[in-house]
Amino acid sequence: MGGSVKDVQSKQELDDLVRTGAPVILHFWASWCEASKHMDKVFSHLAIDFPLANFLRVEAEEQAEISEAYSISAVPFFVFAKDGKTFDTLEGADPSSLANKVAKVAGFIHPGEPAAPASLGMAAGSTVLEAVKDIAKDNGSSHVGNQGKTGTNDALNKRLQQLINSNTVMIFIKGTPEEPRCGFSRKVVDILKEEKINFGSFDILSDNEVREGLKKYSNWPTFPQLYCKGELLGGCDIVIAMHESGELKDVFRDHGIQSTESEMVKEAGTGKGGISESTGLSATLNSRLKSIVNSSPVMVFIKGKPDEPKCGFSHKAVEILKQEKVDFGSFDILSDEEVRQGLKVYSNWSSYPQIYVKGELIGGSDILLEMQKSGELRKVLAEKGIIQKESLEDRLKKLVTSSPVMLFMKGTPDAPKCGFSSKVVNALKEEGVPFGSFDILSDEEVRQGLKVFSNWPTFPQLYYKGELIGGCDIILELKDNGELKSTLTE
């Protein structure tokens, strides 16, 4: 790149560059976002400091396909890729963290000379300091960057619950409805206004405790967040998709929330689809839906067809089922409005896709993804006789080989729940070793079974290509001897 920043024009262009294995740093930005502008100055100067890395700029809203591929829901956002894989990410305006992460992924400028632009006074050094001041000024706070992650305590949980339930429809945004301070927040506000729904709001920029606490409370890392009667509906992308499909209006109606034009809502409730709010579904439609739901042991109702899904959520559901090698039937709800509207009442589930196993609703794409990650999906499919039940030994073999470097720990890399797990995570990150992880606190069967499988009684346990390397003491010893990275890359 020669120290320059290039604007990405297509996903294909980006994919080709990432596949080369060279260091790639992506800056997802938006022209309306002041924080993006500050961070872009730092980004441009870092490109000068690290000329062997590829610095790419992606306009998040213009390059929707790329943004969706990297699950971008807020800007500024940075993705660090190396050896053809995502190495690290950074959300928000944190100039110092950006400089440090770039140094880690891009390596040294000169052999044996550590890259630390913020401290060595290189091209990015003064810009980092200026950006910190500018961002602090914009936020009306002297504290910028990572504020330290702590678990939400009872008092904070109670406060968050009160905020979430303070209005029937509640949004947590950057800024206010009158003056949103990010484009994603503005979009959600505009949609609620267009739906003619009364809502409350909270400016997360005004209270960092609420901002950080809500991410953990809701298990949703970005903003805006939209709640309906205390339940999280999702962020900007999900709200847009639900609005465009008409499902957002249905969700509000199902929760008894009428728009300011209530007569219009009542009229809509008697339209096509055989739905009557007073009597429910007709016997004919009920029978038809039951027949379709049970037409295949695994049945998915999606927008489009499995080979050509017409929304990202449908695409995600199809991909998960294919990854699990499950045979399934499908129904395109865009082809039949009666089924589309009727199934929402039949299942008491207001959005799509909907996945059924032996006639029972499992949920939508997010629930399916959660079940896949936790291993619960395969358990359910095995219990229902859809797939052969997996032995514990087979399951453990798959888990230890699910990533070239695999760590079994207490908690997650972002929130370790014991000091030994935390030390191993830090050692791997400091060495720049990408790794997968499994929280043994989430599955007692895996926790106890792995002790026997590996003949190693404690955790954490680190595996490389399916072979046990050891626990905390061995990992730290390898790191101190300068052997950890070579051991995990042989």
XYZ file of C-alpha atoms in Angstrom:
490
model
C 0.000 0.000 0.000
C 3.018 2.271 0.455
C 1.589 4.171 3.424
C -1.714 5.176 1.810
C -5.365 4.470 2.618
C -7.536 2.991 -0.110
C -11.327 3.138 -0.340
C -12.833 -0.305 -0.902
C -15.115 -0.467 -3.940
C -16.443 -4.029 -3.705
C -16.603 -7.091 -1.461
C -14.799 -9.139 -4.100
C -11.879 -6.716 -4.055
C -11.693 -6.969 -0.263
C -12.009 -10.764 -0.180
C -9.208 -11.150 -2.713
C -6.887 -8.962 -0.664
C -7.673 -10.714 2.644
C -7.005 -14.102 1.029
C -3.429 -13.080 0.256
C -2.713 -13.396 3.974
C -1.148 -9.934 4.213
C -2.084 -7.688 7.166
C -5.315 -5.820 6.397
C -6.855 -3.117 8.568
C -10.413 -2.005 7.730
C -11.983 1.232 8.915
C -15.783 1.195 8.699
C -16.881 4.834 8.787
C -19.725 7.215 7.956
C -19.532 10.796 6.730
C -22.060 12.037 9.283
C -20.112 10.631 12.250
C -17.664 13.083 13.857
C -15.886 10.272 15.707
C -15.233 8.574 12.357
C -13.556 11.734 11.080
C -11.279 11.962 14.120
C -10.349 8.296 13.880
C -9.732 8.556 10.143
C -6.948 11.063 10.791
C -5.269 8.581 13.122
C -5.896 5.787 10.621
C -4.236 7.734 7.796
C -1.154 8.495 9.876
C -0.875 4.873 10.998
C -0.835 3.903 7.322
C 2.360 5.954 6.997
C 3.895 4.286 10.071
C 3.104 0.782 8.781
C 3.603 0.870 4.986
C 3.680 -2.927 4.607
C 0.101 -3.319 5.863
C -3.038 -2.665 3.794
C -5.158 0.153 5.214
C -8.659 0.146 3.730
C -11.586 2.479 4.300
C -15.170 1.182 3.983
C -18.159 3.540 3.994
C -20.491 1.417 6.110
C -23.807 2.555 4.669
C -22.680 2.618 1.037
C -21.020 -0.822 1.170
C -23.898 -2.676 2.830
C -22.750 -6.108 1.636
C -19.349 -5.705 3.294
C -20.865 -4.228 6.454
C -23.255 -7.159 6.738
C -20.445 -9.670 6.191
C -18.553 -8.207 9.151
C -21.715 -7.640 11.258
C -21.163 -3.881 11.451
C -23.880 -2.042 13.376
C -21.979 1.006 14.639
C -19.194 3.288 13.461
C -16.329 3.817 13.751
C -15.463 0.102 13.680
C -12.134 -1.504 12.819
C -11.363 -5.039 11.636
C -7.830 -6.436 11.703
C -7.133 -9.377 9.363
C -3.984 -11.460 8.980
C -3.182 -14.819 7.371
C -6.561 -14.725 5.667
C -8.541 -14.522 8.927
C -9.993 -11.879 11.214
C -7.352 -11.282 13.869
C -9.073 -8.688 16.065
C -11.736 -5.951 16.063
C -12.241 -2.571 17.704
C -15.514 -0.723 18.142
C -15.698 2.969 18.885
C -13.380 5.947 18.973
C -10.312 4.812 20.893
C -7.156 6.173 19.192
C -4.679 4.535 21.601
C -6.238 1.072 21.242
C -6.289 1.486 17.466
C -2.554 2.271 17.409
C -1.765 -0.698 19.657
C -3.889 -3.149 17.688
C -2.415 -1.974 14.388
C 1.080 -2.483 15.802
C 0.202 -6.042 16.826
C -1.286 -7.093 13.489
C 1.152 -5.186 11.269
C 4.298 -6.220 13.132
C 7.528 -4.250 13.168
C 8.665 -1.526 10.818
C 12.280 -2.567 11.240
C 13.330 -5.988 12.547
C 13.916 -5.894 16.278
C 12.323 -2.473 16.641
C 8.928 -2.453 18.373
C 6.195 -0.490 16.653
C 4.617 1.909 19.111
C 3.576 5.015 17.196
C 1.800 6.660 20.116
C 4.898 6.585 22.296
C 7.744 6.915 19.809
C 6.471 10.138 18.285
C 6.129 8.750 14.768
C 3.612 10.050 12.230
C 0.582 8.893 14.228
C 1.883 9.897 17.655
C 0.692 13.499 17.880
C -2.443 12.675 15.924
C -3.411 10.059 18.516
C -3.153 12.631 21.283
C -5.072 15.237 19.280
C -7.820 12.738 18.474
C -8.184 11.786 22.139
C -8.720 15.451 23.017
C -11.135 16.050 20.117
C -13.242 12.993 20.915
C -13.333 13.871 24.595
C -14.524 17.358 23.658
C -17.237 15.952 21.370
C -18.458 13.556 24.045
C -18.404 16.238 26.713
C -16.130 14.052 28.832
C -12.464 13.804 29.678
C -12.654 10.025 29.683
C -12.185 8.400 26.302
C -11.489 4.815 25.398
C -11.908 1.670 27.452
C -13.522 2.364 30.770
C -12.809 -1.032 32.288
C -15.288 -3.904 32.016
C -16.940 -4.982 35.226
C -19.849 -7.306 35.770
C -23.236 -5.694 36.242
C -24.093 -5.670 39.959
C -27.540 -5.922 41.476
C -27.956 -2.152 41.780
C -27.025 -1.590 38.137
C -29.232 -4.470 36.987
C -32.154 -2.945 38.862
C -31.487 0.446 37.287
C -31.268 -1.052 33.789
C -34.530 -2.935 34.299
C -36.234 0.263 35.420
C -34.923 2.144 32.386
C -35.943 -0.586 29.951
C -39.431 -0.793 31.443
C -39.867 2.960 31.833
C -41.751 3.025 28.510
C -43.676 0.380 26.612
C -41.357 1.014 23.645
C -37.881 2.142 24.680
C -34.782 2.917 22.623
C -31.231 3.380 23.826
C -29.490 5.614 21.301
C -26.557 7.924 20.814
C -27.991 11.380 21.314
C -31.688 12.268 21.496
C -34.605 11.652 19.096
C -34.412 15.323 18.115
C -30.618 15.234 17.678
C -29.313 11.698 17.062
C -25.522 11.502 17.136
C -25.100 8.545 14.822
C -26.797 7.500 11.603
C -27.943 4.135 12.978
C -29.716 5.835 15.900
C -31.291 8.306 13.463
C -32.625 5.477 11.299
C -34.336 3.717 14.208
C -35.870 6.981 15.440
C -37.181 7.728 11.934
C -38.693 4.248 11.663
C -40.532 4.570 14.987
C -41.842 7.956 13.925
C -42.938 6.517 10.596
C -44.707 3.670 12.446
C -46.402 6.412 14.529
C -45.385 4.718 17.785
C -44.903 6.613 21.029
C -41.557 5.736 22.591
C -39.138 6.705 25.310
C -35.392 7.106 24.814
C -32.113 7.198 26.717
C -28.901 8.837 25.511
C -26.179 6.263 26.214
C -23.502 8.902 25.575
C -24.678 10.642 28.751
C -24.005 7.698 31.077
C -21.117 5.298 30.502
C -22.257 2.962 33.286
C -25.563 2.406 31.496
C -23.814 2.184 28.120
C -21.398 -0.574 29.183
C -23.808 -2.293 31.554
C -26.567 -2.626 28.969
C -24.232 -4.456 26.591
C -23.822 -7.212 29.167
C -27.401 -7.057 30.452
C -28.855 -7.573 26.973
C -25.935 -9.596 25.578
C -26.009 -7.134 22.673
C -22.715 -5.278 22.111
C -23.828 -2.310 20.009
C -26.294 0.566 19.902
C -29.027 1.530 19.210
C -31.080 -1.085 21.090
C -34.869 -1.233 20.789
C -37.054 -2.780 23.514
C -40.759 -3.576 23.475
C -42.423 -4.276 26.824
C -39.045 -5.032 28.361
C -37.924 -7.426 25.601
C -35.026 -6.662 23.255
C -36.087 -6.576 19.606
C -32.599 -5.824 18.283
C -30.469 -3.126 16.717
C -30.635 -0.989 13.618
C -30.358 -3.729 10.968
C -33.045 -5.894 12.562
C -35.407 -2.942 13.056
C -34.946 -1.889 9.415
C -35.624 -5.434 8.170
C -38.725 -5.792 10.360
C -40.000 -2.379 9.283
C -39.521 -3.061 5.579
C -41.258 -6.443 5.809
C -44.167 -5.100 7.866
C -43.257 -7.322 10.801
C -42.432 -4.453 13.148
C -46.020 -3.243 12.939
C -47.164 -6.807 13.656
C -44.915 -7.073 16.716
C -46.298 -3.860 18.156
C -49.843 -4.979 17.447
C -49.225 -8.405 19.013
C -48.004 -6.643 22.165
C -51.130 -4.492 22.263
C -49.289 -1.330 21.216
C -51.360 0.815 18.907
C -50.036 3.545 16.705
C -51.307 7.071 17.066
C -53.607 6.212 14.151
C -55.367 3.386 15.995
C -58.199 3.128 13.510
C -55.725 2.181 10.812
C -54.380 -0.585 13.030
C -57.841 -1.976 13.623
C -58.550 -2.028 9.908
C -55.248 -3.755 9.219
C -56.155 -6.445 11.720
C -59.069 -7.620 9.599
C -57.204 -7.925 6.312
C -56.047 -10.833 4.233
C -54.677 -13.918 5.926
C -57.858 -15.265 7.563
C -56.940 -13.579 10.870
C -59.626 -12.378 13.219
C -58.507 -10.809 16.482
C -61.640 -11.990 18.261
C -61.902 -15.591 16.976
C -58.341 -16.461 15.890
C -57.607 -18.546 12.797
C -60.294 -20.253 10.779
C -60.426 -24.046 11.056
C -59.477 -24.353 7.377
C -56.383 -22.188 7.674
C -55.383 -23.781 10.979
C -55.538 -27.217 9.374
C -53.526 -26.044 6.375
C -50.782 -24.518 8.525
C -50.552 -27.643 10.678
C -50.167 -29.740 7.550
C -47.363 -27.542 6.158
C -45.523 -27.345 9.493
C -45.530 -31.151 9.707
C -44.722 -31.766 6.031
C -41.050 -32.376 6.892
C -39.337 -33.419 10.163
C -37.397 -30.149 9.961
C -39.326 -27.322 8.343
C -38.163 -23.761 7.774
C -40.409 -20.879 6.738
C -38.233 -18.296 5.005
C -38.284 -15.392 2.601
C -37.278 -16.886 -0.722
C -35.866 -20.344 -1.339
C -32.907 -22.157 0.284
C -30.828 -21.556 -2.860
C -31.969 -17.929 -3.118
C -32.879 -16.491 0.301
C -34.318 -12.983 0.076
C -33.256 -11.690 3.486
C -30.140 -12.038 5.617
C -31.960 -13.754 8.490
C -33.370 -16.439 6.170
C -29.907 -16.897 4.662
C -28.429 -17.360 8.144
C -31.018 -20.024 9.100
C -30.454 -21.974 5.890
C -26.668 -21.869 6.310
C -26.883 -23.190 9.884
C -29.037 -26.145 8.834
C -26.661 -26.896 5.953
C -23.653 -26.710 8.282
C -25.345 -29.235 10.557
C -26.019 -31.442 7.489
C -29.733 -31.565 8.243
C -32.285 -32.387 5.557
C -35.125 -29.876 5.733
C -38.209 -28.729 3.918
C -38.942 -25.075 3.242
C -41.784 -22.727 2.466
C -41.413 -19.312 0.838
C -43.698 -17.036 2.868
C -43.387 -14.350 0.199
C -45.346 -16.619 -2.139
C -48.446 -16.903 0.062
C -49.687 -13.964 2.142
C -52.319 -16.087 3.888
C -49.649 -18.458 5.221
C -47.314 -15.576 6.040
C -49.844 -13.782 8.232
C -51.574 -16.872 9.574
C -48.402 -18.571 10.775
C -47.597 -15.591 13.005
C -50.813 -16.280 14.917
C -50.503 -20.078 14.725
C -47.007 -20.019 16.231
C -47.392 -16.854 18.325
C -44.127 -15.784 16.667
C -44.270 -12.512 14.789
C -41.220 -12.614 12.518
C -39.389 -14.793 9.996
C -37.667 -17.135 9.503
C -39.396 -19.740 11.686
C -37.840 -23.174 12.205
C -39.867 -26.220 13.273
C -38.682 -29.663 14.378
C -41.306 -32.428 14.393
C -44.042 -29.802 14.348
C -42.653 -27.786 17.278
C -41.369 -24.242 16.857
C -37.675 -23.879 17.684
C -37.481 -20.144 16.981
C -35.885 -17.746 14.523
C -32.367 -17.366 13.117
C -30.880 -15.780 16.248
C -32.132 -18.592 18.495
C -30.949 -21.172 15.959
C -27.483 -19.589 15.903
C -27.356 -19.489 19.718
C -28.345 -23.173 19.883
C -25.707 -24.089 17.312
C -22.946 -22.279 19.194
C -23.871 -23.920 22.507
C -24.288 -27.404 21.010
C -27.952 -27.413 22.004
C -29.131 -27.669 18.384
C -27.494 -31.033 17.810
C -28.886 -32.275 21.134
C -32.434 -31.310 20.144
C -32.055 -32.843 16.688
C -30.685 -36.054 18.217
C -33.459 -36.250 20.820
C -36.048 -35.850 18.063
C -34.407 -38.595 16.001
C -33.415 -36.219 13.203
C -29.720 -37.024 13.492
C -27.872 -39.854 15.211
C -27.104 -39.083 18.822
C -23.478 -38.135 19.229
C -21.401 -39.847 21.892
C -19.617 -37.642 24.411
C -16.255 -38.813 23.092
C -17.198 -37.869 19.518
C -18.435 -34.510 20.703
C -15.211 -33.816 22.606
C -13.117 -34.820 19.575
C -15.029 -32.317 17.442
C -14.694 -29.579 20.041
C -10.924 -29.923 20.530
C -10.407 -29.811 16.757
C -12.985 -27.075 16.039
C -10.125 -24.550 15.865
C -6.384 -25.128 15.253
C -5.741 -23.536 18.647
C -8.571 -24.319 21.066
C -8.861 -23.101 24.654
C -11.225 -24.634 27.192
C -11.618 -22.046 29.921
C -13.899 -20.622 32.572
C -15.831 -17.787 30.963
C -15.051 -16.191 27.620
C -11.939 -14.424 26.251
C -13.688 -11.072 26.776
C -14.826 -11.993 30.293
C -12.707 -14.759 31.878
C -14.129 -16.089 35.146
C -10.911 -17.241 36.774
C -7.403 -15.813 37.031
C -5.734 -18.795 35.340
C -8.032 -18.558 32.305
C -7.376 -14.829 32.126
C -3.603 -15.366 32.153
C -3.742 -17.861 29.266
C -6.019 -15.590 27.214
C -3.624 -12.670 27.724
C -0.617 -14.822 26.794
C -2.236 -15.909 23.517
C -3.315 -12.360 22.651
C 0.132 -10.950 23.421
C 1.707 -13.536 21.120
C -0.818 -12.695 18.399
C -2.130 -16.266 18.251
C -5.750 -16.565 17.006
C -7.738 -19.166 18.942
C -11.164 -20.608 19.516
C -12.627 -21.048 22.982
C -15.255 -22.971 24.921
C -16.717 -21.921 28.272
C -16.673 -25.092 30.375
C -18.983 -23.422 32.912
C -21.731 -23.506 30.279
C -21.710 -27.297 29.884
C -21.105 -29.632 32.827
C -20.968 -32.690 30.544
C -18.060 -31.207 28.586
C -16.388 -29.950 31.761
C -16.302 -33.360 33.445
C -15.845 -35.371 30.254
C -12.801 -33.400 29.110
C -10.968 -34.194 32.350
C -11.162 -37.899 31.497
C -10.688 -37.399 27.752
C -7.437 -35.465 28.249
C -6.381 -37.108 31.512
C -5.927 -33.561 32.788
C -7.980 -32.678 35.895
C -7.970 -28.867 35.810
C -8.796 -25.900 33.591
C -7.871 -24.046 31.459
C -6.732 -26.610 28.880
C -5.102 -25.549 25.592
C -5.091 -27.762 22.485
C -3.227 -27.453 19.214
C -4.528 -29.458 16.262
C -6.420 -31.711 18.660
C -3.424 -32.400 20.926
C -3.294 -31.180 24.528
C -0.535 -28.634 25.121
C -1.270 -28.140 28.817
C -2.688 -25.793 31.411
C -1.869 -22.328 32.681
C 1.622 -23.063 34.114
C 2.841 -24.800 30.944
C 1.470 -22.052 28.683
C 3.139 -19.305 30.721
C 6.402 -21.263 30.785
C 6.320 -21.654 26.999
C 5.651 -17.920 26.649
C 8.480 -16.955 29.000
C 10.858 -19.199 27.023
C 9.750 -17.641 23.723
C 8.361 -20.984 22.534
C 4.593 -20.450 22.717
C 4.002 -19.017 19.246
C 6.284 -21.540 17.520
C 4.604 -24.411 19.394
C 1.183 -23.287 18.160
C 2.213 -22.679 14.544
C 4.304 -25.769 13.736
